[in-house]
mmCIF file of C-alpha atoms and ligand atoms in Angstrom:
data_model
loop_
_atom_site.group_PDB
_atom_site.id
_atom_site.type_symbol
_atom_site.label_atom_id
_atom_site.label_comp_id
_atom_site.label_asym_id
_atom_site.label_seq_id
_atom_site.Cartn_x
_atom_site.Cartn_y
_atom_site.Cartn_z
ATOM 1 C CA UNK A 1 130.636 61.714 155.923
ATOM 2 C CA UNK A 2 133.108 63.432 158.253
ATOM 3 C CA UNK A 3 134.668 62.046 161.381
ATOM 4 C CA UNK A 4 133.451 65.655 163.534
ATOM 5 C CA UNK A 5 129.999 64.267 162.739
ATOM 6 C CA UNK A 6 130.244 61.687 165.570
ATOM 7 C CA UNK A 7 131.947 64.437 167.920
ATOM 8 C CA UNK A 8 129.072 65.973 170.259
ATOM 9 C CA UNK A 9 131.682 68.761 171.723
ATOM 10 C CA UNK A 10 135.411 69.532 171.420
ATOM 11 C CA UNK A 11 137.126 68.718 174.196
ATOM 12 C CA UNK A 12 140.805 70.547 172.995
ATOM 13 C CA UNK A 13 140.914 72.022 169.862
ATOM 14 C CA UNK A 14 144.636 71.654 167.869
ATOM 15 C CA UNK A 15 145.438 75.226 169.214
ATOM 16 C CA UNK A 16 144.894 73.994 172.858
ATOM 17 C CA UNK A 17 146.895 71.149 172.263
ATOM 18 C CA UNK A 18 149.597 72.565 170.799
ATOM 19 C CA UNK A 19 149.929 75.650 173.945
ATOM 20 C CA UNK A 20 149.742 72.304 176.228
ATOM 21 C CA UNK A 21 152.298 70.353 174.210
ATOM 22 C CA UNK A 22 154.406 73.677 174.086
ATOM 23 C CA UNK A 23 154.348 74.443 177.941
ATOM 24 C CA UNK A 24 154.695 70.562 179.241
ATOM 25 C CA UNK A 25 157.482 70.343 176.611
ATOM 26 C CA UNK A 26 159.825 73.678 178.244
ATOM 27 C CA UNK A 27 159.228 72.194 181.708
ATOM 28 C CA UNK A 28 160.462 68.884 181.017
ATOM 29 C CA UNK A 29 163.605 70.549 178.771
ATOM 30 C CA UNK A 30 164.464 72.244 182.111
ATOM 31 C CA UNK A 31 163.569 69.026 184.911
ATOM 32 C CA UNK A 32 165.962 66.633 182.530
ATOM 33 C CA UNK A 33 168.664 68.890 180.808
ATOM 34 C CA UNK A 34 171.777 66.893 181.356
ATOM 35 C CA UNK A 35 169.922 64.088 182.109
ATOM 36 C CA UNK A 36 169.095 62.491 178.667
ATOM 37 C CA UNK A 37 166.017 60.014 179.970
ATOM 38 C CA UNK A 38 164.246 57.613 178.172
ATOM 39 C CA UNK A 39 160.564 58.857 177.419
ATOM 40 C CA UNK A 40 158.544 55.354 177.058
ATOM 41 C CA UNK A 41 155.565 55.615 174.776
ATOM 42 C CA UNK A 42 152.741 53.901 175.576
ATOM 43 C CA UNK A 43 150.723 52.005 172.831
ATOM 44 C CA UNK A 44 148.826 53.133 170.923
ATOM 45 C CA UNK A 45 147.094 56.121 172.739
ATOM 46 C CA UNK A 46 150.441 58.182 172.985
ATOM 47 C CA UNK A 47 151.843 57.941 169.499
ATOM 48 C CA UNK A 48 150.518 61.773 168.553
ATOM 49 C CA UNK A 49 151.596 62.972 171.618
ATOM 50 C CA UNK A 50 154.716 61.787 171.616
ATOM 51 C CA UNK A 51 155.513 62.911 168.308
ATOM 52 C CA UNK A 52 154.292 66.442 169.425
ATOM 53 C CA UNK A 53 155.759 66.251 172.976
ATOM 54 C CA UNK A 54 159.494 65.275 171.840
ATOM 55 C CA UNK A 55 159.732 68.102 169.555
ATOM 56 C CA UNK A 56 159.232 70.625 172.224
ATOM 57 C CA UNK A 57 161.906 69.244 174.880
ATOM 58 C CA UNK A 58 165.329 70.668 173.061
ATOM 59 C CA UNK A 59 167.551 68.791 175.217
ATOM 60 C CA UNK A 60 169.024 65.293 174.524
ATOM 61 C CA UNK A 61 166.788 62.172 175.378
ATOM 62 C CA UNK A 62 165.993 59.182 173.771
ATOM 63 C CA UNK A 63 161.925 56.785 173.104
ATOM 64 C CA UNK A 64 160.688 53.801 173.493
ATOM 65 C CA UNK A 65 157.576 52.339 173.563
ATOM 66 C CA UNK A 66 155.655 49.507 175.373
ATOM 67 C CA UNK A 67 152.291 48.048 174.707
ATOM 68 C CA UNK A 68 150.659 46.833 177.864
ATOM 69 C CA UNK A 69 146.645 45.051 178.083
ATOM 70 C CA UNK A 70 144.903 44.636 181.472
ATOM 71 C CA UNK A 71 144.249 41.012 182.136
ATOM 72 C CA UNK A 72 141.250 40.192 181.958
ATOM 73 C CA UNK A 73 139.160 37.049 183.523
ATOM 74 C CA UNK A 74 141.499 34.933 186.271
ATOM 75 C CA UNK A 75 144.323 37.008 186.804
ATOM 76 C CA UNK A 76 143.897 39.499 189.700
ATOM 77 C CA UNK A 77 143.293 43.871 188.415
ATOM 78 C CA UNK A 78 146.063 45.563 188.822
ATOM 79 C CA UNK A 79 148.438 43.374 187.013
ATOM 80 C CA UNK A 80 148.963 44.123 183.071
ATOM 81 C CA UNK A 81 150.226 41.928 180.024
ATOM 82 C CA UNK A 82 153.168 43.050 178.439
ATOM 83 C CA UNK A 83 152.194 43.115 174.242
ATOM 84 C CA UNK A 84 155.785 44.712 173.335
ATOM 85 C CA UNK A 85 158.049 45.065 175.726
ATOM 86 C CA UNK A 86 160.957 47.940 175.789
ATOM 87 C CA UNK A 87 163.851 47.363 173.244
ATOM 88 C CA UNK A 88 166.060 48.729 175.360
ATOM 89 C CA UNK A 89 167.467 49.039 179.268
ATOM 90 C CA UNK A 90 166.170 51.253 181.872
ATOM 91 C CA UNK A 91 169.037 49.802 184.137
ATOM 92 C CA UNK A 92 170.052 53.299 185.922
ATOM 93 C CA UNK A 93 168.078 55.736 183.464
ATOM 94 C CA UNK A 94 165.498 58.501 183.835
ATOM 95 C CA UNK A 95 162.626 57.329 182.175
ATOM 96 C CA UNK A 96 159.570 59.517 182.037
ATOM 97 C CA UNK A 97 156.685 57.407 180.944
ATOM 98 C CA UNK A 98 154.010 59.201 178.382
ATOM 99 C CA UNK A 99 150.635 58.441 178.384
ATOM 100 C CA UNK A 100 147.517 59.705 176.671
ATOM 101 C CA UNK A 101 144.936 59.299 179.422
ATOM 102 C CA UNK A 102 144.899 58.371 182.921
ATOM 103 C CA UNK A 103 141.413 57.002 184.326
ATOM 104 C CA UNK A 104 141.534 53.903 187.028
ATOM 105 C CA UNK A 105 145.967 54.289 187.361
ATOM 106 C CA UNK A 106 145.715 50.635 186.760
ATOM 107 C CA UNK A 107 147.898 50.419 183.770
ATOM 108 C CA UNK A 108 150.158 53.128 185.136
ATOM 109 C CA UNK A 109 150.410 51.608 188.070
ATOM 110 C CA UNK A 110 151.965 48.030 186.824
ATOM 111 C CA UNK A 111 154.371 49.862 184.417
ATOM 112 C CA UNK A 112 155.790 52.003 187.655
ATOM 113 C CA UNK A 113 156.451 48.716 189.513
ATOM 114 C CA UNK A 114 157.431 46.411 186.394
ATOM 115 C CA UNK A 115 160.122 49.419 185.920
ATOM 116 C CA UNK A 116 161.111 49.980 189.129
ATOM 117 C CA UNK A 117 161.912 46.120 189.604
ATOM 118 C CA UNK A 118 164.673 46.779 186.243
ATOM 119 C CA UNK A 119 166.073 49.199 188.508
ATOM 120 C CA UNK A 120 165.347 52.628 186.732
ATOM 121 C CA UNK A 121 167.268 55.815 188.453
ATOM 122 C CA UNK A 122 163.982 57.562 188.302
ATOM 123 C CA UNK A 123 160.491 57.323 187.105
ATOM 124 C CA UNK A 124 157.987 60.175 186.223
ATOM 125 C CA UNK A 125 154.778 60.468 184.143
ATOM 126 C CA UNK A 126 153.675 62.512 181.968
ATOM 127 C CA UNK A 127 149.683 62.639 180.541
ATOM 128 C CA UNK A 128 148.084 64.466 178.453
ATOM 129 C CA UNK A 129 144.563 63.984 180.129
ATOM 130 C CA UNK A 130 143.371 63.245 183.243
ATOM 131 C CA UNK A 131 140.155 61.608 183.938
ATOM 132 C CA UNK A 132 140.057 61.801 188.013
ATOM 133 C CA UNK A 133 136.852 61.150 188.171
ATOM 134 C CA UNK A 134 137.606 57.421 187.937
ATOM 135 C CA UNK A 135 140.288 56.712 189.946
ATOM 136 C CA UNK A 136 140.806 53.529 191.616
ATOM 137 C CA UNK A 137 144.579 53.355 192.311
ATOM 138 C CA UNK A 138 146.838 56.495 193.516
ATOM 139 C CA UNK A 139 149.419 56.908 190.692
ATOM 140 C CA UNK A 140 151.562 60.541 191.083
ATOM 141 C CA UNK A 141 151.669 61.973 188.317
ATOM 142 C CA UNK A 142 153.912 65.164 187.458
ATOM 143 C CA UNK A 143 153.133 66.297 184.549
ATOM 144 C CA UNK A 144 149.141 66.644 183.698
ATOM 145 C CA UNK A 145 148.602 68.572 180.538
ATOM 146 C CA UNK A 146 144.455 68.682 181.633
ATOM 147 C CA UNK A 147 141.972 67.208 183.672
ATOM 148 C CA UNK A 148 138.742 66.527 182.046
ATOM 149 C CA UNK A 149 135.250 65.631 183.497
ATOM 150 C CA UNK A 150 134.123 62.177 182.889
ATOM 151 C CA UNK A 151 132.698 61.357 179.400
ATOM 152 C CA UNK A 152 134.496 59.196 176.382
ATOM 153 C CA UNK A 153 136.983 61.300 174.774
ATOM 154 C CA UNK A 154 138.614 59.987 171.168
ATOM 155 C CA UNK A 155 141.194 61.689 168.598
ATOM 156 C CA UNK A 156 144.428 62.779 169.092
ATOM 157 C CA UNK A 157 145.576 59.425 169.516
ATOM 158 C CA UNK A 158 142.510 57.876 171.625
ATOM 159 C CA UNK A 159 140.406 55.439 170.377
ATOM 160 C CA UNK A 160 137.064 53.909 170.164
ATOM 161 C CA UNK A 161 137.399 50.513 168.947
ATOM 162 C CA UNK A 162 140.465 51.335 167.283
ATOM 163 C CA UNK A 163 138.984 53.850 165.493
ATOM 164 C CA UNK A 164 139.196 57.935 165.914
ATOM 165 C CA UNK A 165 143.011 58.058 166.475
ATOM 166 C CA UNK A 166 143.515 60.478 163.210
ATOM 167 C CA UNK A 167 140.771 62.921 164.735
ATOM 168 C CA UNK A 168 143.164 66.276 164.990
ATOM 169 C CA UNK A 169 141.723 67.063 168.010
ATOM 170 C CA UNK A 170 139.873 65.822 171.234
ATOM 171 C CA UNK A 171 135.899 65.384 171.284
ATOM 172 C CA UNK A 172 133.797 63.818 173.197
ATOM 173 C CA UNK A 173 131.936 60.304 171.333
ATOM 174 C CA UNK A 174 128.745 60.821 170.712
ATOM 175 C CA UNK A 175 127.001 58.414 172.970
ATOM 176 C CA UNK A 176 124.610 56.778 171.163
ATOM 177 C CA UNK A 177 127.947 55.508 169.353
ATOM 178 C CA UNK A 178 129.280 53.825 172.449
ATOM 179 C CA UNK A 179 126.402 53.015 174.683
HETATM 180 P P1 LIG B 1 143.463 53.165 183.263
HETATM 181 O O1 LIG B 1 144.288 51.957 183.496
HETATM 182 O O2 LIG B 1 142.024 52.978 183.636
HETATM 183 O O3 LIG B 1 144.023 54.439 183.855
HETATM 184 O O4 LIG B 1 143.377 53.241 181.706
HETATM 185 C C1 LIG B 1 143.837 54.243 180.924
HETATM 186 C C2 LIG B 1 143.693 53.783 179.501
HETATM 187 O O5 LIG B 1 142.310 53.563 179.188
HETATM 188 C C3 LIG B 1 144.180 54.836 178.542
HETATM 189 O O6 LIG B 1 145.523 54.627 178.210
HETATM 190 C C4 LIG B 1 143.258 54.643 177.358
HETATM 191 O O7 LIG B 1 143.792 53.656 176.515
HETATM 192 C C5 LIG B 1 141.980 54.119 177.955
HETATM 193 N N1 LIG B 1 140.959 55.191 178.151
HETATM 194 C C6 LIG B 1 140.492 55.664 179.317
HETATM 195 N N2 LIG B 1 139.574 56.631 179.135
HETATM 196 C C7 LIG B 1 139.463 56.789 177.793
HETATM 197 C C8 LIG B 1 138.674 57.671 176.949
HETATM 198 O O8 LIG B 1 137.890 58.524 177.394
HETATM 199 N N3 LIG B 1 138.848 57.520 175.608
HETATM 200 C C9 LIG B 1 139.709 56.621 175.070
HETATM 201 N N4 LIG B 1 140.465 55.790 175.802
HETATM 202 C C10 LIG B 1 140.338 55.874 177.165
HETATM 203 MG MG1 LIG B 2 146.271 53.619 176.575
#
């Protein structure tokens, strides 16, 4: 039993991956040369990325990460509970935010305000996927490796129930494994 069995199609294959990787990498390099920022990680979806992304951008910078849920039940949408919180300042940094997927811009959207209010110098994101199809709050976004068509995507870092993050590559979830 393989994990491809419960793939349907391939979304990015590790080749496409790696040219996206390679060209977001060379345009951040020359956007934050001098700059050293702070690229914040998001949990757990970006850890692949991240490893990928950093190793492309030959200029000085430094990680983080932060693990955020969306509240659930009483609290209103838009607002997100902080899981693990930055180690470190963004108190007059660049911090460019990396993220694995955007869909509703509801988690992106609390982290922009929560670090704006620490009073960052500037703050940018940068996804591998876009899902626009879903949208429910305007986030701007810089730096979009892809957009995708709707449809649940795992590997690369994405999950289904936790699972699927080792997949090398992006597929679309069978279905009948999720519905
Ligand atoms: P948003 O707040 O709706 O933009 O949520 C984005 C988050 O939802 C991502 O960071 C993922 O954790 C998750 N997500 C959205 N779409 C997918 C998908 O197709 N596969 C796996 N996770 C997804
Ligand atoms: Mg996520």
């Amino acid at each position: 039993m393989s994990l491809k069995n419960d793939i349907s199609e391939v979304v990015l294959s590790e080749e496409d991956i790696d040219r996206i990787v390679t060209d977001l990498g060379e345009t951040i390099k020359k956007d934050y040369e001098g700059k050293t920022p702070i690229l914040v990680g998001l949990l757990k979806g970006s850890v692949l990325f991240m490893g990928d992304l950093i190793k492309k951008i030959d200029t000085h910078l430094e990680i983080d990460f932060m693990d955020v849920s969306s509240y659930v039940g009483t609290k209103s949408t838009g607002e997100v509970q902080i899981l693990k919180d930055l180690s470190g300042s963004v108190d007059g940094r660049h911090i460019l935010i990396v993220e694995d997927i955007i869909e509703t811009g509801t988690t992106l959207n609390s982290i922009i305000n929560l670090i704006k209010s620490r009073n960052a110098a500037s703050i940018e994101i940068v996804t591998l996927l876009d899902k626009p199809v879903n949208r429910k709050l305007h986030v701007d976004v810089k730096y979009i490796g892809t957009e995708i068509p709707d449809g649940f995507v795992v590997g690369y870092g994405l999950d289904f129930d936790e699972k699927y993050r080792n997949l090398p590559y992006i597929g679309l979830l069978k279905p009948e494994l999720y519905s």
